XYZ file of C-alpha atoms in Angstrom:
670
model
C 52.731 -126.996 36.006
C 53.658 -126.940 39.681
C 51.939 -129.701 41.568
C 50.932 -127.325 44.361
C 48.396 -125.777 41.954
C 46.238 -128.888 42.263
C 46.907 -130.420 45.644
C 48.806 -129.907 48.868
C 52.222 -131.458 48.276
C 53.916 -131.009 51.629
C 51.816 -132.914 54.148
C 48.925 -134.872 52.715
C 47.977 -135.971 56.265
C 46.774 -132.454 57.029
C 44.432 -132.448 54.035
C 40.789 -132.270 55.140
C 38.444 -134.706 53.447
C 34.667 -134.601 53.367
C 32.264 -136.809 55.299
C 30.239 -139.490 53.535
C 26.583 -140.436 53.361
C 25.228 -143.838 52.301
C 22.861 -143.223 49.365
C 21.430 -146.749 49.657
C 20.181 -146.236 53.216
C 17.106 -144.312 52.096
C 16.565 -146.727 49.209
C 16.344 -149.633 51.668
C 13.611 -147.855 53.615
C 11.407 -146.470 50.825
C 9.822 -147.416 47.502
C 12.069 -147.837 44.449
C 9.110 -147.002 42.193
C 8.566 -143.710 44.011
C 12.299 -142.977 43.733
C 12.358 -143.699 39.988
C 9.317 -141.486 39.315
C 10.244 -138.648 41.676
C 10.053 -135.025 40.532
C 13.387 -134.542 38.755
C 14.299 -130.867 38.203
C 18.086 -130.490 38.048
C 19.987 -127.201 38.153
C 21.108 -126.266 34.635
C 24.074 -124.279 33.347
C 23.102 -120.599 33.587
C 19.457 -121.790 33.810
C 19.399 -122.706 30.092
C 16.635 -124.847 28.688
C 17.879 -128.337 27.836
C 18.548 -128.941 24.148
C 16.813 -131.871 22.451
C 19.213 -134.482 20.980
C 17.809 -133.892 17.449
C 18.507 -130.139 17.704
C 22.024 -130.861 18.980
C 22.753 -132.962 15.858
C 21.531 -130.171 13.583
C 23.780 -127.615 15.326
C 26.801 -129.933 14.951
C 26.198 -130.705 11.256
C 25.732 -127.031 10.388
C 28.722 -125.792 12.425
C 31.493 -123.897 10.622
C 34.346 -126.187 11.833
C 32.608 -129.345 10.550
C 31.567 -127.690 7.272
C 35.202 -126.646 6.744
C 36.414 -130.268 7.159
C 33.577 -131.606 4.958
C 34.730 -129.299 2.152
C 38.358 -130.339 2.731
C 37.525 -134.076 2.608
C 35.418 -133.497 -0.516
C 38.330 -131.724 -2.247
C 40.856 -134.403 -1.183
C 38.729 -137.443 -2.072
C 36.868 -136.146 -5.134
C 33.494 -137.052 -3.543
C 30.736 -134.461 -3.715
C 30.146 -132.212 -0.701
C 26.629 -133.660 -0.394
C 27.989 -137.229 -0.180
C 30.563 -136.283 2.483
C 27.801 -134.407 4.355
C 25.750 -137.625 4.342
C 28.766 -139.575 5.662
C 29.139 -137.025 8.477
C 25.430 -137.336 9.312
C 25.745 -141.163 9.409
C 28.769 -140.959 11.744
C 26.853 -138.607 14.037
C 23.760 -140.842 13.973
C 25.873 -143.824 15.074
C 27.637 -141.738 17.733
C 25.078 -139.425 19.329
C 23.192 -139.948 22.563
C 19.376 -139.827 22.675
C 18.841 -139.212 26.363
C 15.227 -139.734 27.470
C 13.897 -139.262 30.975
C 11.682 -142.372 30.719
C 14.768 -144.576 30.124
C 16.643 -142.815 32.928
C 13.734 -143.590 35.275
C 13.781 -147.266 34.230
C 17.530 -147.451 34.977
C 16.997 -145.665 38.323
C 14.520 -148.378 39.340
C 16.584 -151.336 38.042
C 19.917 -150.065 39.411
C 18.354 -149.369 42.799
C 17.371 -153.031 43.043
C 20.783 -154.237 41.796
C 22.915 -151.951 43.987
C 20.996 -152.864 47.153
C 21.702 -156.513 46.375
C 25.396 -156.041 45.469
C 26.636 -153.504 48.013
C 26.300 -153.061 51.756
C 26.611 -149.308 51.232
C 27.415 -146.732 48.547
C 28.974 -143.760 50.324
C 29.132 -140.322 48.661
C 30.716 -137.097 49.935
C 27.793 -134.664 50.018
C 30.041 -131.588 50.167
C 31.468 -132.713 46.818
C 27.917 -132.958 45.442
C 27.213 -129.391 46.607
C 30.409 -128.145 44.954
C 29.439 -129.952 41.743
C 25.956 -128.424 41.798
C 27.473 -124.942 42.060
C 29.993 -125.699 39.280
C 27.272 -126.954 36.885
C 25.377 -123.699 37.340
C 28.433 -121.492 36.667
C 30.576 -123.173 33.974
C 30.608 -126.136 31.583
C 31.576 -129.193 33.654
C 33.660 -132.245 32.742
C 33.405 -135.258 35.060
C 36.552 -137.418 35.214
C 35.926 -140.631 37.194
C 38.542 -143.277 37.881
C 37.813 -146.512 35.993
C 38.068 -149.881 37.726
C 34.763 -151.522 36.752
C 31.882 -151.472 34.288
C 29.872 -150.333 37.302
C 31.554 -146.889 37.309
C 29.482 -145.000 34.733
C 26.206 -146.599 35.888
C 26.936 -145.541 39.455
C 27.855 -141.995 38.386
C 24.502 -141.437 36.646
C 22.639 -143.113 39.517
C 24.222 -140.745 42.061
C 23.588 -137.624 39.968
C 19.928 -138.649 39.505
C 19.654 -139.296 43.268
C 20.903 -135.787 44.078
C 18.838 -134.052 41.362
C 21.888 -133.040 39.327
C 21.989 -132.794 35.540
C 22.739 -136.233 34.112
C 26.027 -136.453 32.220
C 26.555 -137.429 28.598
C 29.092 -140.247 28.708
C 31.793 -141.227 26.216
C 31.441 -145.016 25.748
C 33.319 -147.512 23.572
C 31.642 -149.008 20.488
C 31.898 -152.428 22.200
C 28.598 -151.690 23.967
C 26.843 -151.239 20.622
C 26.981 -155.032 20.130
C 24.672 -155.366 23.157
C 21.565 -154.892 21.029
C 18.899 -153.951 23.567
C 21.259 -152.747 26.323
C 23.338 -150.628 23.906
C 20.276 -148.611 22.881
C 19.167 -148.318 26.517
C 22.571 -146.881 27.390
C 22.281 -144.426 24.479
C 18.888 -143.312 25.787
C 20.341 -142.795 29.248
C 23.071 -140.453 27.950
C 25.882 -142.562 26.430
C 27.462 -141.503 23.138
C 29.543 -144.119 21.330
C 33.014 -143.659 19.901
C 35.511 -145.924 18.165
C 38.498 -147.112 20.171
C 40.809 -145.561 17.559
C 40.167 -143.164 14.682
C 43.311 -143.840 12.644
C 43.667 -141.041 10.111
C 39.901 -140.590 9.640
C 39.752 -136.792 9.451
C 35.960 -136.683 9.053
C 35.272 -138.964 12.029
C 37.569 -136.889 14.239
C 35.890 -133.643 13.109
C 32.371 -134.970 13.824
C 33.419 -136.350 17.207
C 35.320 -133.257 18.392
C 32.613 -130.850 17.188
C 29.897 -132.929 18.886
C 31.758 -132.815 22.223
C 32.684 -129.125 21.915
C 29.105 -128.131 20.977
C 27.774 -129.841 24.124
C 30.504 -128.201 26.200
C 30.212 -124.675 24.739
C 26.472 -124.626 25.306
C 26.599 -126.324 28.706
C 23.769 -128.723 27.824
C 25.012 -131.318 30.302
C 28.209 -132.330 32.089
C 30.478 -134.391 29.823
C 31.862 -137.550 31.388
C 34.800 -139.626 30.238
C 37.573 -141.753 31.692
C 41.001 -140.107 31.571
C 42.613 -143.554 31.626
C 40.716 -144.484 28.453
C 39.831 -148.002 29.583
C 39.214 -150.014 32.738
C 42.339 -150.734 34.755
C 42.693 -154.523 35.001
C 45.251 -154.144 37.810
C 43.562 -151.451 39.990
C 46.599 -149.223 39.369
C 45.940 -145.910 37.654
C 46.773 -146.052 33.962
C 48.789 -143.466 32.037
C 46.189 -140.839 31.059
C 45.019 -140.409 27.462
C 44.854 -136.734 26.488
C 42.778 -136.711 23.272
C 39.409 -135.946 24.862
C 40.953 -133.646 27.470
C 42.438 -131.598 24.601
C 38.989 -131.341 23.016
C 37.192 -130.154 26.183
C 39.904 -127.554 26.916
C 39.933 -126.113 23.390
C 36.783 -123.926 23.765
C 38.549 -122.189 26.665
C 41.797 -121.775 24.681
C 39.801 -120.192 21.843
C 37.901 -117.871 24.191
C 34.535 -119.505 23.412
C 33.841 -120.105 27.122
C 35.067 -118.179 30.162
C 36.149 -121.325 32.009
C 35.740 -125.106 32.158
C 35.465 -127.008 35.475
C 37.228 -130.391 35.574
C 35.929 -132.594 38.388
C 38.069 -135.633 39.330
C 35.953 -138.404 40.857
C 37.477 -141.278 42.849
C 35.468 -144.524 42.838
C 36.666 -147.146 45.328
C 35.458 -150.741 45.637
C 35.924 -152.944 48.685
C 35.533 -155.873 46.310
C 35.703 -155.456 42.509
C 33.047 -157.349 40.531
C 35.474 -158.346 37.759
C 38.451 -159.340 39.971
C 39.077 -162.898 38.642
C 38.001 -161.922 35.106
C 40.743 -159.281 35.085
C 43.355 -161.719 36.406
C 42.519 -164.203 33.641
C 42.716 -161.448 31.001
C 46.195 -160.511 32.281
C 47.207 -164.153 31.859
C 46.096 -164.245 28.224
C 42.465 -165.408 28.448
C 40.543 -163.289 25.882
C 38.195 -160.669 27.277
C 34.541 -161.807 26.973
C 32.691 -159.856 24.283
C 30.069 -157.437 25.618
C 26.633 -158.918 24.901
C 23.124 -158.830 26.315
C 23.167 -162.615 26.841
C 26.480 -162.283 28.711
C 24.912 -159.656 30.963
C 21.941 -161.919 31.699
C 24.306 -164.812 32.543
C 26.142 -162.495 34.930
C 22.990 -162.151 37.064
C 24.433 -164.687 39.515
C 26.729 -161.951 40.852
C 23.617 -160.374 42.418
C 23.752 -163.095 45.088
C 27.362 -162.139 46.021
C 28.442 -159.637 48.676
C 30.718 -156.885 47.318
C 31.019 -154.918 50.553
C 30.965 -151.147 50.447
C 31.716 -148.625 47.723
C 32.897 -145.014 48.065
C 32.492 -142.246 45.490
C 34.410 -139.036 46.215
C 33.675 -135.958 44.079
C 36.856 -133.872 44.201
C 37.267 -130.110 44.160
C 36.419 -128.718 40.684
C 39.649 -127.725 38.927
C 39.432 -124.509 36.905
C 41.104 -124.739 33.470
C 41.406 -120.940 33.567
C 43.410 -121.076 36.818
C 45.573 -123.966 35.580
C 46.379 -122.158 32.330
C 47.385 -118.888 34.012
C 51.028 -118.236 33.173
C 51.250 -121.484 31.189
C 49.124 -120.954 28.081
C 49.306 -118.074 25.629
C 45.792 -118.044 24.171
C 46.579 -115.279 21.707
C 48.069 -117.828 19.252
C 44.493 -119.043 18.661
C 43.651 -115.585 17.255
C 46.107 -116.032 14.380
C 43.741 -118.254 12.374
C 39.920 -118.242 12.119
C 38.354 -120.311 14.910
C 36.617 -122.748 12.581
C 39.895 -123.942 11.004
C 41.223 -127.050 12.824
C 44.600 -126.431 14.425
C 46.951 -129.039 15.866
C 47.864 -128.081 19.469
C 51.303 -126.459 19.738
C 53.927 -128.305 21.805
C 53.408 -125.907 24.722
C 49.656 -126.561 24.754
C 50.149 -130.323 24.456
C 52.648 -130.228 27.345
C 50.170 -128.270 29.470
C 47.330 -130.729 28.745
C 49.618 -133.680 29.480
C 50.721 -132.195 32.826
C 47.104 -131.449 33.751
C 46.077 -135.037 32.916
C 48.745 -136.496 35.230
C 47.830 -134.121 38.039
C 44.135 -134.983 37.704
C 44.877 -138.714 37.932
C 46.971 -138.037 41.038
C 43.980 -136.239 42.539
C 41.837 -139.298 41.775
C 44.412 -141.466 43.557
C 44.654 -139.216 46.621
C 40.891 -139.343 47.191
C 40.567 -143.118 46.785
C 39.062 -144.544 49.980
C 41.109 -147.540 51.110
C 39.583 -150.399 53.103
C 41.519 -152.586 55.597
C 41.594 -155.400 52.998
C 44.088 -153.515 50.795
C 46.549 -153.483 53.712
C 45.953 -157.193 54.366
C 46.435 -157.998 50.657
C 49.706 -156.002 50.668
C 51.048 -158.119 53.536
C 49.838 -161.417 52.041
C 51.528 -160.582 48.706
C 54.834 -160.384 50.608
C 54.193 -163.814 52.181
C 52.682 -165.748 49.279
C 54.563 -168.993 49.765
C 54.278 -169.414 53.525
C 51.099 -167.503 54.336
C 50.830 -165.736 57.717
C 49.735 -166.590 61.233
C 46.408 -164.836 61.845
C 47.695 -163.137 65.025
C 50.795 -161.924 63.152
C 48.623 -160.670 60.273
C 46.471 -158.634 62.701
C 49.559 -157.125 64.350
C 51.211 -156.307 60.999
C 47.973 -154.824 59.592
C 47.754 -152.388 62.534
C 51.417 -151.425 61.975
C 50.765 -150.893 58.271
C 47.588 -148.902 58.989
C 49.601 -146.459 61.102
C 52.349 -146.195 58.462
C 49.792 -145.613 55.687
C 48.089 -142.903 57.748
C 51.409 -141.182 58.387
C 51.899 -141.118 54.589
C 48.456 -139.517 54.085
C 46.338 -142.527 53.060
C 42.559 -142.006 52.968
C 41.672 -145.049 55.111
C 38.190 -146.203 56.043
C 39.039 -148.151 59.201
C 36.173 -149.001 61.625
C 37.356 -147.161 64.751
C 34.966 -148.851 67.195
C 35.915 -152.437 66.301
C 38.936 -154.395 67.497
C 41.745 -154.938 64.980
C 41.185 -158.715 65.008
C 37.482 -158.207 64.212
C 38.329 -155.808 61.349
C 40.798 -158.302 59.841
C 38.423 -161.290 60.276
C 35.591 -159.367 58.625
C 37.830 -158.494 55.635
C 39.024 -162.100 55.287
C 35.396 -163.279 55.341
C 34.358 -160.862 52.569
C 37.265 -162.061 50.403
C 36.922 -165.774 51.187
C 36.998 -166.460 47.432
C 40.692 -165.392 47.552
C 41.970 -166.414 50.994
C 41.495 -169.271 53.409
C 42.025 -169.411 57.187
C 42.945 -172.836 58.507
C 44.567 -173.727 61.819
C 45.224 -170.049 62.515
C 47.152 -169.733 59.223
C 46.041 -167.331 56.446
C 47.020 -168.106 52.865
C 45.835 -167.661 49.285
C 43.030 -169.981 48.217
C 44.123 -172.001 45.170
C 42.840 -175.108 43.381
C 45.048 -178.071 44.242
C 46.812 -180.156 41.514
C 44.643 -183.116 40.607
C 41.338 -181.307 41.258
C 38.894 -180.622 38.394
C 40.571 -178.679 35.585
C 43.983 -178.677 37.341
C 45.559 -181.846 35.938
C 48.925 -180.448 34.800
C 51.677 -178.320 36.426
C 50.877 -175.558 33.906
C 47.183 -175.572 34.926
C 48.135 -175.494 38.625
C 50.488 -172.543 37.946
C 47.691 -170.731 36.067
C 45.244 -171.121 38.979
C 47.857 -169.939 41.466
C 48.655 -166.955 39.233
C 44.924 -166.046 39.009
C 44.733 -165.925 42.817
C 48.015 -164.011 43.119
C 47.066 -161.399 40.481
C 43.589 -160.984 42.013
C 45.169 -160.364 45.425
C 47.805 -158.056 43.859
C 45.043 -155.893 42.373
C 43.985 -154.955 45.927
C 47.574 -154.256 46.979
C 47.803 -152.037 43.889
C 45.012 -149.834 45.271
C 47.368 -148.594 47.999
C 50.549 -148.387 45.878
C 50.235 -144.640 45.269
C 50.542 -144.070 49.035
C 53.845 -145.950 49.337
C 55.280 -145.450 45.835
C 57.651 -142.527 46.336
C 59.003 -143.714 49.718
C 59.393 -147.215 48.172
C 61.431 -145.827 45.237
C 63.550 -143.991 47.823
C 64.008 -147.176 49.904
C 65.145 -149.220 46.873
C 67.459 -146.359 45.827
C 69.007 -146.313 49.337
C 69.571 -150.060 49.120
C 71.167 -149.842 45.667
C 73.231 -146.652 46.065
C 76.981 -147.009 46.500
C 76.956 -144.664 49.505
C 74.546 -142.845 51.842
C 75.206 -139.496 50.159
C 72.002 -137.745 49.132
C 73.283 -137.190 45.559
C 73.964 -140.932 45.098
C 70.521 -141.884 46.412
C 68.869 -139.237 44.221
C 70.748 -140.600 41.204
C 69.393 -144.120 41.815
C 65.917 -142.724 42.596
C 65.830 -140.952 39.219
C 66.849 -144.112 37.377
C 64.073 -146.154 39.040
C 61.523 -143.370 38.581
C 62.354 -143.156 34.893
C 62.228 -146.936 34.488
C 58.784 -147.177 36.107
C 57.189 -144.080 34.575
C 54.889 -146.263 32.438
C 54.003 -148.383 35.467
C 52.909 -145.688 37.916
C 51.568 -142.138 37.847
C 54.772 -140.105 38.082
C 54.253 -136.578 36.782
C 56.784 -135.651 34.048
C 59.484 -133.252 35.190
C 58.780 -133.664 38.912
C 61.640 -135.954 39.998
C 62.949 -133.410 42.526
C 59.488 -132.894 44.072
C 58.923 -136.671 44.272
C 62.341 -137.219 45.894
C 61.718 -134.436 48.423
C 58.255 -135.809 49.204
C 59.671 -139.320 49.781
C 62.474 -137.968 51.978
C 60.018 -135.847 53.975
C 57.584 -138.742 54.583
C 60.354 -141.154 55.616
C 61.814 -138.612 58.051
C 58.332 -137.841 59.362
C 57.623 -141.496 60.185
C 61.113 -141.794 61.724
C 62.505 -144.317 59.187
C 65.489 -142.202 58.064
C 67.589 -139.342 59.367
C 69.367 -136.663 57.394
C 72.902 -136.301 58.768
C 75.848 -134.274 57.540
C 77.474 -137.363 56.013
C 74.239 -138.484 54.293
C 70.884 -140.198 54.777
C 70.883 -143.057 57.282
C 68.365 -145.687 58.387
C 67.042 -145.403 61.956
C 65.956 -148.271 64.223
C 62.337 -147.682 63.107
C 63.513 -147.822 59.512
C 64.870 -151.371 60.026
C 61.262 -152.606 59.606
C 59.864 -149.845 57.352
C 62.495 -149.789 54.587
C 62.581 -153.567 53.874
C 58.761 -153.527 53.714
C 58.863 -150.662 51.179
C 61.536 -152.436 49.106
C 59.390 -155.587 49.077
C 56.461 -153.602 47.619
C 58.488 -152.878 44.470
C 60.175 -156.297 44.302
C 57.540 -157.916 41.971
C 57.915 -155.026 39.510
C 61.721 -155.214 39.565
C 61.597 -158.986 39.041
C 59.020 -158.813 36.232
C 61.088 -156.203 34.350
C 64.188 -158.374 34.790
C 62.321 -161.361 33.312
C 61.469 -159.270 30.225
C 65.121 -158.203 29.922
C 66.300 -161.823 30.301
C 63.908 -162.987 27.593
C 65.092 -160.299 25.171
C 68.760 -161.148 25.828
C 68.484 -164.938 25.923
C 65.644 -166.011 23.646
C 64.391 -163.178 21.426
C 64.992 -163.769 17.714
C 66.072 -161.088 15.249
C 62.593 -161.051 13.693
C 60.539 -160.878 16.912
C 57.300 -159.022 16.136
C 55.416 -156.750 18.511
C 52.444 -159.143 18.296
C 54.574 -162.138 19.353
C 56.170 -160.309 22.292
C 53.561 -160.842 25.072
C 52.865 -164.576 24.400
C 56.618 -165.231 24.057
C 57.535 -163.475 27.334
C 54.670 -165.261 29.107
C 55.915 -168.664 27.851
C 59.435 -167.785 29.005
C 58.152 -166.793 32.473
C 56.092 -170.015 32.722
C 59.212 -172.025 31.875
C 61.178 -170.251 34.626
C 58.347 -170.865 37.113
C 58.099 -174.572 36.311
C 61.881 -174.903 36.603
C 61.683 -173.341 40.086
C 63.917 -170.371 39.244
C 61.102 -167.767 39.416
C 58.511 -167.295 42.172
C 57.065 -163.960 41.027
C 53.583 -164.581 39.609
C 53.221 -160.961 38.502
C 55.916 -161.594 35.881
C 53.138 -163.493 34.028
C 50.963 -160.350 33.791
C 50.588 -158.868 30.300
C 50.183 -155.411 31.874
C 53.642 -155.539 33.463
C 55.146 -156.993 30.282
C 53.676 -154.185 28.130
C 54.891 -151.519 30.552
C 58.393 -153.038 30.634
C 58.524 -152.973 26.826
C 57.333 -149.341 26.790
C 60.163 -148.441 29.204
C 62.781 -150.233 27.067
C 61.501 -148.460 23.946
C 61.642 -145.101 25.716
C 65.214 -145.800 26.858
C 66.176 -146.822 23.291
C 67.207 -150.317 24.430
C 64.584 -151.665 21.995
C 63.440 -150.052 18.743
C 60.381 -150.630 16.584
C 60.946 -151.184 12.868
C 57.831 -151.100 10.686
C 57.728 -153.433 7.710
C 54.940 -153.708 5.155
C 52.664 -155.869 7.315
C 54.074 -155.927 10.854
C 56.252 -154.233 13.492
C 59.620 -155.860 14.319
C 61.310 -155.292 17.698
C 65.052 -154.683 17.305
C 66.869 -155.379 20.590
C 70.115 -153.725 21.703
C 71.218 -156.671 23.863
C 74.104 -154.778 25.464
C 71.770 -151.996 26.652
C 69.063 -154.450 27.798
C 71.616 -156.555 29.697
C 72.955 -153.444 31.396
C 69.413 -152.453 32.448
C 68.780 -155.951 33.792
C 71.912 -155.692 35.950
C 70.823 -152.278 37.178
C 67.356 -153.551 38.120
C 69.041 -156.378 40.007
C 70.682 -153.831 42.300
C 74.013 -153.499 40.475
C 73.557 -149.780 39.913
C 76.823 -148.287 38.609
C 78.531 -145.738 40.815
C 79.768 -143.517 37.994
C 77.297 -140.726 37.353
C 77.867 -140.475 33.583
C 77.120 -144.193 33.093
C 73.889 -143.893 35.063
C 72.884 -140.778 33.214
C 73.524 -142.576 29.945
C 71.313 -145.487 31.059
């Protein structure tokens, strides 16, 4: 799928974005009770009457596709059809939402109070709301928000209720079911609960997919789910999961609906509620189990200031338009519609491409605050910190560079740069300290409570570094392609375009699990990077090749430094596999073992990259090595063994260290 079908590729700076309105402003000046009990009459799909949850369950259980699978499971297992039917009903009972307006009104009241306490403002693009309202009336709608916080789905429903739009039904993980009272409240506000993985459970999959497709076909409510599948602990977009996207597209493929509207939604936080929790998870501290008591203990966050929040509802994307020329729907006529059919490779490829493009749209409409620029600069000066005056000057330079690359920046135009930076530092005073005109990361000192050992001091420093890195990660998509180009220029044997492209492709392939890089679009990404760097005056295209300009003397090293932590972390993984991995290393042992190795390097003073301790980077590095066949998985009866090709891994480590071979065939082989 050509990327131009979803967004303007050539010059993102020219892209017009909508204006915002603060939805909390009115809430601060009027009664929350009146708001919660307002007349709520949303526009419905083709003016249909809403379907009661009990009727929806009956339709699903009696549907031909589910009855077909029930009969299949009965024949395969030897259980009676009636017994399998009861199992299906039990699965649906555990899964299904029971949306009630009274519960929605309670949440509207409670969330109004909470949001006014947590956020200075919640800004929404009203033009996006108007587009969504029109889409809901015309076609079944699927809402696809980015996922950085537990707050995301609560905020989505709150905004739709505020604007009198049909409330979505939301795919939620079973984890929330353990929150006794809260779990049921979420169910009654529109959540339906699904297992994290289905394994080979044919019946569960049939109930789940038929439940979703029934809601979609009949347009009872917008369906909402997170393309990334889970919250991003790093604030980078995660590789999209396509299972649910396949399900919501299938009614269109089968001709059961005329079209489906996919609406990417970008949710941006000036300060993320879970920032230090995420950093600790990435360093191996187990994720706290969702519980009602845990939620009550978390009430103390209501006294914190989390700045502003932006929610951008993107242009609805028509599945019909996307599929034109890509999908041959006639193959669905070859078997009766009620018989389950595994998507053909062409269909799966189309869905996968669409998923990547939708996540890129989410990224492009993320609103970036000045703090993400400040965090980016601080991450490049972790050891020494920065003079405040230098930080202000560099932040203004970076703001202009980011804008030239098409960043969606929310920069207060009527405030001085020093005031903007000071305000950001104040909001994030839990992460940074300003002393004697010097700005540096705030870390617990050795010898203070809980920091008695070098390992404990390293852990606390890593928590601060990873928390700060998560804000830098919010702006990575803006600089990613030019940064890959800059590193490729540095590593290439000559300034010839072909050599630089060769290195660019290697790096792009290596990091395709790390960043959102659409499959098959290496040429477009290279051209985009080249275009942006020429546009900002960092490089020139001459007859003999691509050369750095005077402007580029500052820009290119900055871009290389952005990718440096990722290059170093991948090298650490390669070093571990070459130097310390045993022949019977299991997949389960991999993350703790690499982390221990990285800690050892840190304590010995031979590693200063704290991001090498992150489990997210370690997992992505392993995924890249598996994809490049440098490591292979071997399944035994009770575990998965990682078999390492040390020659290949060592070669990749050299390449990541800048020793990229000049011979094309060798590089292609890598």
